XYZ file of C-alpha atoms in Angstrom:
274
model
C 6.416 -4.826 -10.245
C 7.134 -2.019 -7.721
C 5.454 -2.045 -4.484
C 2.399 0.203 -4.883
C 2.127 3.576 -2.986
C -1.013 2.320 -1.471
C 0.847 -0.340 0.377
C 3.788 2.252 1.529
C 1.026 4.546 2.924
C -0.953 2.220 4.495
C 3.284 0.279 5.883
C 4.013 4.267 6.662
C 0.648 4.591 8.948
C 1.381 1.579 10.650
C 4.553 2.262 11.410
C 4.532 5.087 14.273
C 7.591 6.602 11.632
C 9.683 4.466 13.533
C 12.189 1.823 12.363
C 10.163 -1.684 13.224
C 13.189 -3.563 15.233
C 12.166 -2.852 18.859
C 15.583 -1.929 19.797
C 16.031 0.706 17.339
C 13.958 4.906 17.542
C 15.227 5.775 14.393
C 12.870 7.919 12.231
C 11.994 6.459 8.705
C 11.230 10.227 7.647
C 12.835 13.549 8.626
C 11.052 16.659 7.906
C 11.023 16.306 3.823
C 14.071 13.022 3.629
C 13.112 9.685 3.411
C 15.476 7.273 5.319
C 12.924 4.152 5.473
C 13.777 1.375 3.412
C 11.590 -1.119 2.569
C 12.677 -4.592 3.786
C 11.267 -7.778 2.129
C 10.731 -10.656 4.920
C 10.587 -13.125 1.762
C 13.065 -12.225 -1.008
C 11.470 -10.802 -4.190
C 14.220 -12.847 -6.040
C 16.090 -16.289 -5.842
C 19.073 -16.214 -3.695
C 17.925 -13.478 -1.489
C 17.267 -13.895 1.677
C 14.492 -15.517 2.637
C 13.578 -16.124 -0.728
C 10.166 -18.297 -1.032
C 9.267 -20.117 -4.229
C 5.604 -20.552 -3.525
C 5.261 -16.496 -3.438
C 3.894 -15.287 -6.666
C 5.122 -11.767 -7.442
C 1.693 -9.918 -6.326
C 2.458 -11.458 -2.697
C 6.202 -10.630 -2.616
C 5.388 -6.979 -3.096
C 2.333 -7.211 -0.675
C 1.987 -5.597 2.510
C 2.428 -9.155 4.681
C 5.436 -9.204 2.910
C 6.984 -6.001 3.493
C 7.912 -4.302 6.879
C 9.789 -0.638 6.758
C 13.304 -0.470 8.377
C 16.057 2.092 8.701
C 19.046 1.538 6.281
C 21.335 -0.152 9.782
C 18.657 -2.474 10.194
C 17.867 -3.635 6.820
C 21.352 -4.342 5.759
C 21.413 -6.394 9.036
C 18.419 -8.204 8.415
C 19.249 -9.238 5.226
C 22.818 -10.022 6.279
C 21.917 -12.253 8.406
C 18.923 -14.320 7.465
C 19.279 -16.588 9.946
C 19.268 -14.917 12.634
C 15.876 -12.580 11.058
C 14.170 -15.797 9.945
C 10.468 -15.004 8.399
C 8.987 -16.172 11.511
C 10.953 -13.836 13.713
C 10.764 -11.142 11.022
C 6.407 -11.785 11.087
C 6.393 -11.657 14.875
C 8.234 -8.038 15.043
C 6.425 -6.715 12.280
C 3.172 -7.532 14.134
C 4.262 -5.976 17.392
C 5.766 -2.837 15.547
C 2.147 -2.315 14.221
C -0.263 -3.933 16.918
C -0.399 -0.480 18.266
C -0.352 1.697 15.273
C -2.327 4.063 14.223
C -4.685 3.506 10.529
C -5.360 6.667 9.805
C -3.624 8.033 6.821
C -3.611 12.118 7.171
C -2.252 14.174 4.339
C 1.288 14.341 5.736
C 1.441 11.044 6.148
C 0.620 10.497 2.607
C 2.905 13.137 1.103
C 5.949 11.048 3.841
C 4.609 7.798 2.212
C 4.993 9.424 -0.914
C 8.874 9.759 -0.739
C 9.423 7.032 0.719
C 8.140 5.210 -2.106
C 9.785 7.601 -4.769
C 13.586 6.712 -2.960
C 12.081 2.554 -3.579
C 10.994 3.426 -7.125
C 15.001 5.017 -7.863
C 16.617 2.292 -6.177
C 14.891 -0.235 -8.017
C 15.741 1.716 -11.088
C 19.397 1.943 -10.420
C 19.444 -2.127 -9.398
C 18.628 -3.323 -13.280
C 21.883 -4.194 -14.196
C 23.382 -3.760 -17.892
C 24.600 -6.688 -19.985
C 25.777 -6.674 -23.565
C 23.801 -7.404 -26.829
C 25.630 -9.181 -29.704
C 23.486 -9.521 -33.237
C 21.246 -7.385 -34.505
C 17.552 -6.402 -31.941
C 14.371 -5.934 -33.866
C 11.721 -4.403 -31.586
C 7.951 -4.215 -33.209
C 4.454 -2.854 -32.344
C 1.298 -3.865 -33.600
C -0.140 -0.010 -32.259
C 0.999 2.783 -30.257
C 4.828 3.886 -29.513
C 7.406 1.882 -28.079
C 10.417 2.599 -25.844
C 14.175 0.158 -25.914
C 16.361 0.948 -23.919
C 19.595 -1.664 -24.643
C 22.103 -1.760 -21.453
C 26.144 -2.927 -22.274
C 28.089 -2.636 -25.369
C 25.980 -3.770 -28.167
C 27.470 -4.854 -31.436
C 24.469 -5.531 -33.725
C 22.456 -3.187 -35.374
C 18.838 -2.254 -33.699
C 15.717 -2.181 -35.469
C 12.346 -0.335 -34.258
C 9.125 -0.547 -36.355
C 6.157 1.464 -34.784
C 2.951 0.039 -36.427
C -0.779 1.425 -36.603
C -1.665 4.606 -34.595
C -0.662 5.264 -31.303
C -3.909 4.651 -28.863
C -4.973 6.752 -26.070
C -4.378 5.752 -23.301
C -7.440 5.426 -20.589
C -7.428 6.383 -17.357
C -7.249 3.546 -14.191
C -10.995 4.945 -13.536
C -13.980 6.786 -15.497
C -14.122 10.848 -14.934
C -16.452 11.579 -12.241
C -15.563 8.512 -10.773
C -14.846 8.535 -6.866
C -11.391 6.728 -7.908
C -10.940 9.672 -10.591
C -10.603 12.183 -7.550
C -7.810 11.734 -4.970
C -9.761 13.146 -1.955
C -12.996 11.504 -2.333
C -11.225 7.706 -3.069
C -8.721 8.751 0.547
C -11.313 9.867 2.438
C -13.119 6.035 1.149
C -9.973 4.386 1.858
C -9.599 6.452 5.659
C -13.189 5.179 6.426
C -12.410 1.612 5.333
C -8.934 1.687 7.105
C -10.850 2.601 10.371
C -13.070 -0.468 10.120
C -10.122 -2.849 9.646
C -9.021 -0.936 13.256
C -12.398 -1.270 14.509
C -12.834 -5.077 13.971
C -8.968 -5.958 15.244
C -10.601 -6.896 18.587
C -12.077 -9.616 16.901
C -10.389 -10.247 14.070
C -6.556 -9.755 13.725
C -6.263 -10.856 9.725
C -6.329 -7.727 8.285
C -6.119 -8.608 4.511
C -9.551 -10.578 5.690
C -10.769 -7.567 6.698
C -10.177 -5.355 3.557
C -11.899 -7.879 1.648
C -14.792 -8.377 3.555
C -15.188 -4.309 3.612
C -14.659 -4.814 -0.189
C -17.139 -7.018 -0.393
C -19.601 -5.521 1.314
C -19.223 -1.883 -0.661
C -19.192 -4.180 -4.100
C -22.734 -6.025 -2.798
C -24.131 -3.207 -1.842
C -23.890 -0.666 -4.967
C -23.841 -3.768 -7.122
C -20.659 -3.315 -8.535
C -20.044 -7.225 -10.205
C -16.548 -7.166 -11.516
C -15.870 -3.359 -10.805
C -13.959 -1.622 -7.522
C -15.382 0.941 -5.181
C -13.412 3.387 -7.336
C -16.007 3.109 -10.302
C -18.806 4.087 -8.330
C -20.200 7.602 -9.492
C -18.948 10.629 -7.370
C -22.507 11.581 -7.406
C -23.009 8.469 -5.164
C -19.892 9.446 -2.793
C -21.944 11.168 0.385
C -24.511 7.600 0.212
C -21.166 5.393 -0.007
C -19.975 7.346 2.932
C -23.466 6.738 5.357
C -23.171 3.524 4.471
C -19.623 2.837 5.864
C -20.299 4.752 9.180
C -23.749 3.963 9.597
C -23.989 0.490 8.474
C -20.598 -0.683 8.848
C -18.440 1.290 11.675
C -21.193 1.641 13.773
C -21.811 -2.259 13.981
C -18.361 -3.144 14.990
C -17.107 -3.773 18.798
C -15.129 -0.250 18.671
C -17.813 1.640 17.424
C -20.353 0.120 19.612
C -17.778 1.656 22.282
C -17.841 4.785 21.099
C -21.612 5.185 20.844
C -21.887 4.037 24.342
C -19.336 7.072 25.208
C -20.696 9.339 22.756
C -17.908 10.107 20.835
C -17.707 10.322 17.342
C -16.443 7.145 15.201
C -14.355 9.454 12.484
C -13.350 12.332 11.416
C -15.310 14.153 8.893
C -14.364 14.627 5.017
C -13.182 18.485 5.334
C -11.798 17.200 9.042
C -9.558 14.611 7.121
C -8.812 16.453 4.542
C -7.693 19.221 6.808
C -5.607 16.627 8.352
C -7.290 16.654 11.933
């Protein structure tokens, strides 16, 4: 599977949109060009470099896993595995982003966006043809189906389309927060500034997107379900509770209530990008 945007925005914020080898100020995007790459530090196949069995495929396309480098850089890091070992690759990736910022703005986003679009064509011009011989029978219990046969086949290809094509349902229920893209960013911004307000204390940041997780999912009773199902009705309550209950309790916002400055920006604020 193809890394997900959500992990290229949230590789993009943390990134300064600067390549992550210390040595190197080149930009990952300029004005509306993407020149970031996205560098594995464990292979996502066998014989690449750095290539770890024990990774299933959800891991090798996870954010741990990836680090964003300009196209000198990556061809040297994977050149040269050795020398860019995964420890050595880990440590600069946590430097390159010890001092980043979590925010995600709007421009960010739309930068994150094509740099993920230029990952999602180059993995779609690295599947490599190879010829067919005999005949292919593709079938379908429901719905349509797509083959797409790479080489020089020689056999004759069969596609039976069976029962009626089913709609397809969307990732979240309408009038769901996840259903909107502002209200489920603005969620994600406020949950992306408590990971950044509990780094003093804690630096494992996957543990800390799970334990916001958790928290949202105990608290509106959500079972087996995401903080995307929750109503949009229930969006300005879900909001309190992240900066009242949650942001507000951490070491960082503790500071900033001691200062008197505010802990985030507001929803029109972010949206405006400020």
């Amino acid at each position: 599977m193809p890394v997900s945007l959500t992990v290229v925005k949230r590789l993009f914020a943390k990134s300064g949109n600067q390549c992550a080898i210390p040595w190197c100020h080149a930009p990952l995007v300029v004005e509306d060009h993407s020149i970031a790459e996205i560098c594995h530090i464990r292979a996502r196949r066998k014989g690449g470099p750095r290539y770890d069995p024990a990774l299933t495929s959800d891991e090798k396309d996870d954010f741990k896993n990836l680090i964003l480098l300009c196209p000198t850089h990556h061809t040297e890091v994977d050149k040269s595995p050795a020398k860019y070992s995964v420890d050595i690759l880990s440590e600069i990736k946590e430097m390159h982003e010890r001092e980043s910022q979590n925010e995600v703005t709007p421009r960010m986003a739309e930068q994150a966006a094509l740099i993920h679009a230029k990952q999602l064509k180059k993995n779609s011009k690295s599947i490599k043809s190879s010829p067919v011989h005999g005949n292919a029978d593709a079938r379908a219990s429901s719905g349509g189906v797509a083959v797409a046969i790479g080489g020089h086949n020689q056999g004759k290809i069969n596609i039976h389309v069976g029962g009626k094509p089913k709609k397809e349902a969307g990732k979240y229920p309408a009038n769901s927060i996840g259903a909107d893209a502002n209200l489920a960013g603005y969620i994600d911004y406020l949950c992306e500034m408590y990971v950044k307000f509990m780094s003093p204390i804690e630096r494992d940041e996957d543990a800390l997107w799970a334990r916001i997780g958790k928290h949202i999912k105990t608290k509106f009773r959500l079972v087996k379900r995401s903080r995307g199902h929750i109503p949009a009705e229930k969006f300005t309550k879900l909001v309190e509770f992240i900066i009242d209950e949650k942001l507000t309790n951490t070491p960082v916002g503790q500071k900033h209530i001691r200062n008197g400055t505010r802990l985030c920006s507001t929803f029109q604020e972010w949206r405006e990008g400020k």
